[in-house]
């Protein structure tokens, strides 16, 4: 088990080039129609309806989605309509709207934040990076099988992720502060445009705050998914 007060990891950080903070929309390739509590059905392709990927978007990160929000909104509308038709409401509808946050270095994923699903959860990382003082209080978060630490030393950030139980290190990097902050500012600007556009198209913000979703949250003057209820 890791000693949570041990900061010796900072001296072992490996320099990494071109750090970039990224947010990706977790676009699903199928809609699950089985019992959410039945593991056999969860693993059975017979309980999956294929979903067409949004057109014109390749990686589903904010840079790729910006300007193509209508295609992504159509994908989400399809999910809501299927949920209404099949009466597949809670639990699990919110999982189709989750996002993922990670830090890449050298073009490859370096640090991930697997327990953050919404912008409000991710925003804490952005805020800490922007406000972190040299040698000040470290970032720390921990969950099942995952621990994250970050600290600023001069004009570098040290990023550390490991399993708090068995001590396995997932990442221990040292990156340029200015580069990471520049990418964070760009992504924040992009998400501040994308989420309102998706919200306008769906009639509800499913990306900012954590919480369980229901199909009756959604609808706009030109789109009423509730009309489909009972039509199958």
mmCIF file of C-alpha atoms in Angstrom:
data_model
loop_
_atom_site.group_PDB
_atom_site.id
_atom_site.type_symbol
_atom_site.label_atom_id
_atom_site.label_comp_id
_atom_site.label_asym_id
_atom_site.label_seq_id
_atom_site.Cartn_x
_atom_site.Cartn_y
_atom_site.Cartn_z
ATOM 1 C CA UNK A 1 0.000 0.000 0.000
ATOM 2 C CA UNK A 2 1.265 3.480 -0.922
ATOM 3 C CA UNK A 3 2.201 5.943 1.803
ATOM 4 C CA UNK A 4 -0.019 8.890 0.841
ATOM 5 C CA UNK A 5 2.382 11.323 2.545
ATOM 6 C CA UNK A 6 5.439 10.122 0.623
ATOM 7 C CA UNK A 7 6.495 12.722 -1.978
ATOM 8 C CA UNK A 8 9.601 10.895 -3.172
ATOM 9 C CA UNK A 9 7.803 10.253 -6.464
ATOM 10 C CA UNK A 10 8.527 13.863 -7.500
ATOM 11 C CA UNK A 11 12.241 13.111 -7.797
ATOM 12 C CA UNK A 12 11.482 10.178 -10.111
ATOM 13 C CA UNK A 13 9.297 12.090 -12.584
ATOM 14 C CA UNK A 14 10.236 11.526 -16.226
ATOM 15 C CA UNK A 15 10.265 14.622 -18.496
ATOM 16 C CA UNK A 16 7.596 14.408 -21.208
ATOM 17 C CA UNK A 17 7.188 16.630 -24.255
ATOM 18 C CA UNK A 18 4.147 18.418 -25.681
ATOM 19 C CA UNK A 19 1.660 17.993 -22.817
ATOM 20 C CA UNK A 20 -1.965 18.528 -23.730
ATOM 21 C CA UNK A 21 -5.134 18.382 -21.680
ATOM 22 C CA UNK A 22 -8.067 16.874 -23.585
ATOM 23 C CA UNK A 23 -11.766 16.134 -23.127
ATOM 24 C CA UNK A 24 -13.475 13.482 -25.219
ATOM 25 C CA UNK A 25 -17.165 12.656 -25.589
ATOM 26 C CA UNK A 26 -17.712 8.943 -24.993
ATOM 27 C CA UNK A 27 -19.703 8.182 -28.125
ATOM 28 C CA UNK A 28 -21.177 4.690 -27.891
ATOM 29 C CA UNK A 29 -21.435 2.377 -30.888
ATOM 30 C CA UNK A 30 -24.478 0.577 -29.458
ATOM 31 C CA UNK A 31 -27.600 1.036 -27.360
ATOM 32 C CA UNK A 32 -28.094 -1.569 -24.642
ATOM 33 C CA UNK A 33 -31.616 -3.043 -24.426
ATOM 34 C CA UNK A 34 -31.067 -5.746 -21.792
ATOM 35 C CA UNK A 35 -31.298 -5.881 -18.027
ATOM 36 C CA UNK A 36 -28.719 -3.443 -16.551
ATOM 37 C CA UNK A 37 -28.189 -5.844 -13.638
ATOM 38 C CA UNK A 38 -27.684 -9.003 -15.720
ATOM 39 C CA UNK A 39 -23.983 -9.493 -16.497
ATOM 40 C CA UNK A 40 -24.693 -12.225 -19.047
ATOM 41 C CA UNK A 41 -26.926 -9.899 -21.021
ATOM 42 C CA UNK A 42 -24.435 -7.056 -20.682
ATOM 43 C CA UNK A 43 -21.837 -9.219 -22.447
ATOM 44 C CA UNK A 44 -24.269 -10.578 -25.049
ATOM 45 C CA UNK A 45 -24.269 -8.740 -28.435
ATOM 46 C CA UNK A 46 -27.904 -9.780 -28.899
ATOM 47 C CA UNK A 47 -28.859 -7.067 -26.409
ATOM 48 C CA UNK A 48 -27.068 -4.294 -28.306
ATOM 49 C CA UNK A 49 -28.611 -2.148 -30.998
ATOM 50 C CA UNK A 50 -25.969 -0.590 -33.286
ATOM 51 C CA UNK A 51 -25.676 3.193 -33.189
ATOM 52 C CA UNK A 52 -24.402 5.107 -36.195
ATOM 53 C CA UNK A 53 -21.407 7.332 -35.394
ATOM 54 C CA UNK A 54 -21.887 11.088 -35.765
ATOM 55 C CA UNK A 55 -20.904 12.167 -39.257
ATOM 56 C CA UNK A 56 -17.870 14.364 -39.790
ATOM 57 C CA UNK A 57 -16.309 13.780 -36.359
ATOM 58 C CA UNK A 58 -13.255 11.562 -36.058
ATOM 59 C CA UNK A 59 -11.885 11.527 -32.477
ATOM 60 C CA UNK A 60 -14.838 13.006 -30.527
ATOM 61 C CA UNK A 61 -12.578 15.317 -28.521
ATOM 62 C CA UNK A 62 -13.538 18.980 -28.147
ATOM 63 C CA UNK A 63 -11.300 20.079 -31.007
ATOM 64 C CA UNK A 64 -13.013 17.642 -33.388
ATOM 65 C CA UNK A 65 -16.549 18.268 -32.114
ATOM 66 C CA UNK A 66 -16.380 22.082 -32.279
ATOM 67 C CA UNK A 67 -18.382 23.153 -35.321
ATOM 68 C CA UNK A 68 -19.990 19.705 -35.657
ATOM 69 C CA UNK A 69 -22.280 19.847 -32.654
ATOM 70 C CA UNK A 70 -25.384 19.168 -34.756
ATOM 71 C CA UNK A 71 -24.048 15.739 -35.757
ATOM 72 C CA UNK A 72 -23.267 14.856 -32.147
ATOM 73 C CA UNK A 73 -26.667 16.170 -31.039
ATOM 74 C CA UNK A 74 -28.356 13.896 -33.596
ATOM 75 C CA UNK A 75 -26.520 10.942 -32.057
ATOM 76 C CA UNK A 76 -27.779 11.879 -28.584
ATOM 77 C CA UNK A 77 -31.318 12.428 -29.858
ATOM 78 C CA UNK A 78 -31.243 8.923 -31.332
ATOM 79 C CA UNK A 79 -30.287 7.523 -27.925
ATOM 80 C CA UNK A 80 -33.079 9.398 -26.130
ATOM 81 C CA UNK A 81 -35.664 8.263 -28.700
ATOM 82 C CA UNK A 82 -34.578 4.630 -28.359
ATOM 83 C CA UNK A 83 -34.825 4.894 -24.599
ATOM 84 C CA UNK A 84 -38.375 6.258 -24.910
ATOM 85 C CA UNK A 85 -39.457 3.638 -27.439
ATOM 86 C CA UNK A 86 -38.100 0.735 -25.426
ATOM 87 C CA UNK A 87 -38.910 2.224 -22.027
ATOM 88 C CA UNK A 88 -35.198 2.001 -21.128
ATOM 89 C CA UNK A 89 -35.068 4.949 -18.785
ATOM 90 C CA UNK A 90 -33.085 4.669 -15.560
ATOM 91 C CA UNK A 91 -30.579 3.454 -14.602
ATOM 92 C CA UNK A 92 -27.791 4.008 -17.090
ATOM 93 C CA UNK A 93 -29.126 6.651 -19.478
ATOM 94 C CA UNK A 94 -26.558 9.141 -18.160
ATOM 95 C CA UNK A 95 -23.671 6.860 -19.204
ATOM 96 C CA UNK A 96 -24.317 7.671 -22.876
ATOM 97 C CA UNK A 97 -23.588 11.327 -22.131
ATOM 98 C CA UNK A 98 -20.362 10.861 -20.193
ATOM 99 C CA UNK A 99 -17.110 12.529 -21.168
ATOM 100 C CA UNK A 100 -13.513 11.578 -20.410
ATOM 101 C CA UNK A 101 -10.572 13.752 -19.358
ATOM 102 C CA UNK A 102 -6.930 12.917 -19.851
ATOM 103 C CA UNK A 103 -3.505 14.475 -20.283
ATOM 104 C CA UNK A 104 -1.462 13.383 -23.270
ATOM 105 C CA UNK A 105 2.273 13.799 -23.809
ATOM 106 C CA UNK A 106 4.100 13.208 -27.043
ATOM 107 C CA UNK A 107 0.757 12.453 -28.688
ATOM 108 C CA UNK A 108 -0.035 9.499 -26.392
ATOM 109 C CA UNK A 109 -2.273 9.278 -23.344
ATOM 110 C CA UNK A 110 -0.201 9.884 -20.228
ATOM 111 C CA UNK A 111 -2.631 10.478 -17.340
ATOM 112 C CA UNK A 112 -6.335 9.712 -17.256
ATOM 113 C CA UNK A 113 -9.106 10.678 -14.855
ATOM 114 C CA UNK A 114 -11.445 7.666 -15.142
ATOM 115 C CA UNK A 115 -13.889 8.665 -12.417
ATOM 116 C CA UNK A 116 -14.753 12.081 -13.833
ATOM 117 C CA UNK A 117 -17.768 11.902 -16.151
ATOM 118 C CA UNK A 118 -19.020 15.495 -16.362
ATOM 119 C CA UNK A 119 -17.622 18.965 -16.896
ATOM 120 C CA UNK A 120 -18.174 20.046 -13.281
ATOM 121 C CA UNK A 121 -15.992 17.173 -12.064
ATOM 122 C CA UNK A 122 -13.329 17.924 -14.680
ATOM 123 C CA UNK A 123 -13.396 21.673 -14.094
ATOM 124 C CA UNK A 124 -11.729 21.182 -10.710
ATOM 125 C CA UNK A 125 -8.606 19.952 -12.536
ATOM 126 C CA UNK A 126 -8.598 22.985 -14.824
ATOM 127 C CA UNK A 127 -9.018 25.354 -11.878
ATOM 128 C CA UNK A 128 -6.228 23.726 -9.873
ATOM 129 C CA UNK A 129 -3.768 23.845 -12.762
ATOM 130 C CA UNK A 130 -4.473 27.539 -13.343
ATOM 131 C CA UNK A 131 -4.166 28.521 -9.675
ATOM 132 C CA UNK A 132 -1.395 26.185 -8.492
ATOM 133 C CA UNK A 133 1.437 28.029 -6.787
ATOM 134 C CA UNK A 134 5.098 27.061 -7.009
ATOM 135 C CA UNK A 135 5.685 24.511 -4.270
ATOM 136 C CA UNK A 136 2.150 24.993 -2.999
ATOM 137 C CA UNK A 137 -0.535 22.520 -2.060
ATOM 138 C CA UNK A 138 -0.621 19.464 -4.279
ATOM 139 C CA UNK A 139 -3.609 18.143 -6.165
ATOM 140 C CA UNK A 140 -4.817 14.891 -4.646
ATOM 141 C CA UNK A 141 -7.710 12.588 -5.463
ATOM 142 C CA UNK A 142 -8.288 8.914 -4.799
ATOM 143 C CA UNK A 143 -10.853 6.306 -5.735
ATOM 144 C CA UNK A 144 -11.063 2.559 -6.099
ATOM 145 C CA UNK A 145 -7.816 1.358 -7.689
ATOM 146 C CA UNK A 146 -6.774 4.884 -8.673
ATOM 147 C CA UNK A 147 -4.894 7.759 -7.084
ATOM 148 C CA UNK A 148 -3.865 11.039 -8.691
ATOM 149 C CA UNK A 149 -1.343 13.618 -7.484
ATOM 150 C CA UNK A 150 -0.111 16.794 -9.161
ATOM 151 C CA UNK A 151 2.261 19.465 -7.918
ATOM 152 C CA UNK A 152 3.905 22.539 -9.395
ATOM 153 C CA UNK A 153 7.668 23.023 -9.124
ATOM 154 C CA UNK A 154 8.783 26.220 -10.825
ATOM 155 C CA UNK A 155 7.589 26.199 -14.424
ATOM 156 C CA UNK A 156 6.951 22.448 -14.445
ATOM 157 C CA UNK A 157 4.068 20.281 -13.345
ATOM 158 C CA UNK A 158 4.693 16.835 -11.886
ATOM 159 C CA UNK A 159 1.889 14.353 -12.569
ATOM 160 C CA UNK A 160 1.567 11.076 -10.711
ATOM 161 C CA UNK A 161 -0.988 8.284 -10.925
ATOM 162 C CA UNK A 162 -0.862 4.908 -9.208
ATOM 163 C CA UNK A 163 -2.895 2.146 -7.613
ATOM 164 C CA UNK A 164 -3.072 3.109 -3.918
ATOM 165 C CA UNK A 165 -3.448 -0.524 -2.837
ATOM 166 C CA UNK A 166 -0.696 -2.420 -4.654
ATOM 167 C CA UNK A 167 1.535 0.566 -5.481
ATOM 168 C CA UNK A 168 1.575 0.021 -9.245
ATOM 169 C CA UNK A 169 2.522 3.298 -10.960
ATOM 170 C CA UNK A 170 0.464 4.243 -13.991
ATOM 171 C CA UNK A 171 2.274 7.502 -14.738
ATOM 172 C CA UNK A 172 4.958 9.757 -13.243
ATOM 173 C CA UNK A 173 5.700 12.670 -15.551
ATOM 174 C CA UNK A 174 7.195 16.141 -15.517
ATOM 175 C CA UNK A 175 5.732 18.548 -18.098
ATOM 176 C CA UNK A 176 6.005 22.178 -19.127
ATOM 177 C CA UNK A 177 3.530 24.324 -17.206
ATOM 178 C CA UNK A 178 2.967 26.956 -19.899
ATOM 179 C CA UNK A 179 2.178 24.358 -22.565
ATOM 180 C CA UNK A 180 -0.275 22.487 -20.363
ATOM 181 C CA UNK A 181 -2.020 25.690 -19.286
ATOM 182 C CA UNK A 182 -2.330 26.830 -22.907
ATOM 183 C CA UNK A 183 -4.035 23.576 -23.881
ATOM 184 C CA UNK A 184 -6.292 23.766 -20.817
ATOM 185 C CA UNK A 185 -7.400 27.288 -21.780
ATOM 186 C CA UNK A 186 -8.186 26.134 -25.321
ATOM 187 C CA UNK A 187 -10.222 23.135 -24.151
ATOM 188 C CA UNK A 188 -12.120 25.258 -21.620
ATOM 189 C CA UNK A 189 -13.029 27.698 -24.395
ATOM 190 C CA UNK A 190 -14.152 24.831 -26.636
ATOM 191 C CA UNK A 191 -16.296 23.112 -24.008
ATOM 192 C CA UNK A 192 -17.900 26.449 -23.089
ATOM 193 C CA UNK A 193 -19.203 26.640 -26.666
ATOM 194 C CA UNK A 194 -20.006 22.970 -27.260
ATOM 195 C CA UNK A 195 -22.123 22.255 -24.173
ATOM 196 C CA UNK A 196 -24.540 25.189 -24.707
ATOM 197 C CA UNK A 197 -24.995 24.148 -28.346
ATOM 198 C CA UNK A 198 -25.739 20.549 -27.375
ATOM 199 C CA UNK A 199 -28.046 21.758 -24.619
ATOM 200 C CA UNK A 200 -30.008 23.878 -27.081
ATOM 201 C CA UNK A 201 -30.389 20.892 -29.415
ATOM 202 C CA UNK A 202 -31.483 18.459 -26.680
ATOM 203 C CA UNK A 203 -33.359 20.829 -24.378
ATOM 204 C CA UNK A 204 -31.337 19.802 -21.330
ATOM 205 C CA UNK A 205 -27.720 20.036 -20.158
ATOM 206 C CA UNK A 206 -26.632 16.421 -19.647
ATOM 207 C CA UNK A 207 -22.897 17.172 -19.620
ATOM 208 C CA UNK A 208 -22.200 19.738 -16.881
ATOM 209 C CA UNK A 209 -23.513 18.336 -13.612
ATOM 210 C CA UNK A 210 -23.423 14.713 -12.418
ATOM 211 C CA UNK A 211 -26.770 13.057 -11.837
ATOM 212 C CA UNK A 212 -29.189 10.439 -13.097
ATOM 213 C CA UNK A 213 -31.007 11.316 -16.298
ATOM 214 C CA UNK A 214 -34.518 10.498 -17.428
ATOM 215 C CA UNK A 215 -35.965 10.740 -20.904
ATOM 216 C CA UNK A 216 -38.483 13.339 -19.764
ATOM 217 C CA UNK A 217 -35.574 15.745 -19.173
ATOM 218 C CA UNK A 218 -35.244 16.181 -22.928
ATOM 219 C CA UNK A 219 -37.252 18.023 -25.559
ATOM 220 C CA UNK A 220 -37.273 21.220 -27.584
ATOM 221 C CA UNK A 221 -39.931 23.155 -29.507
ATOM 222 C CA UNK A 222 -39.035 21.195 -32.646
ATOM 223 C CA UNK A 223 -38.279 17.824 -31.009
ATOM 224 C CA UNK A 224 -40.543 15.975 -28.602
ATOM 225 C CA UNK A 225 -39.251 12.470 -27.879
ATOM 226 C CA UNK A 226 -42.096 11.839 -25.416
ATOM 227 C CA UNK A 227 -44.432 11.525 -28.386
ATOM 228 C CA UNK A 228 -42.881 8.135 -29.117
ATOM 229 C CA UNK A 229 -43.834 6.635 -25.769
ATOM 230 C CA UNK A 230 -46.054 3.602 -26.201
ATOM 231 C CA UNK A 231 -45.724 3.576 -30.006
ATOM 232 C CA UNK A 232 -43.981 0.165 -30.068
#
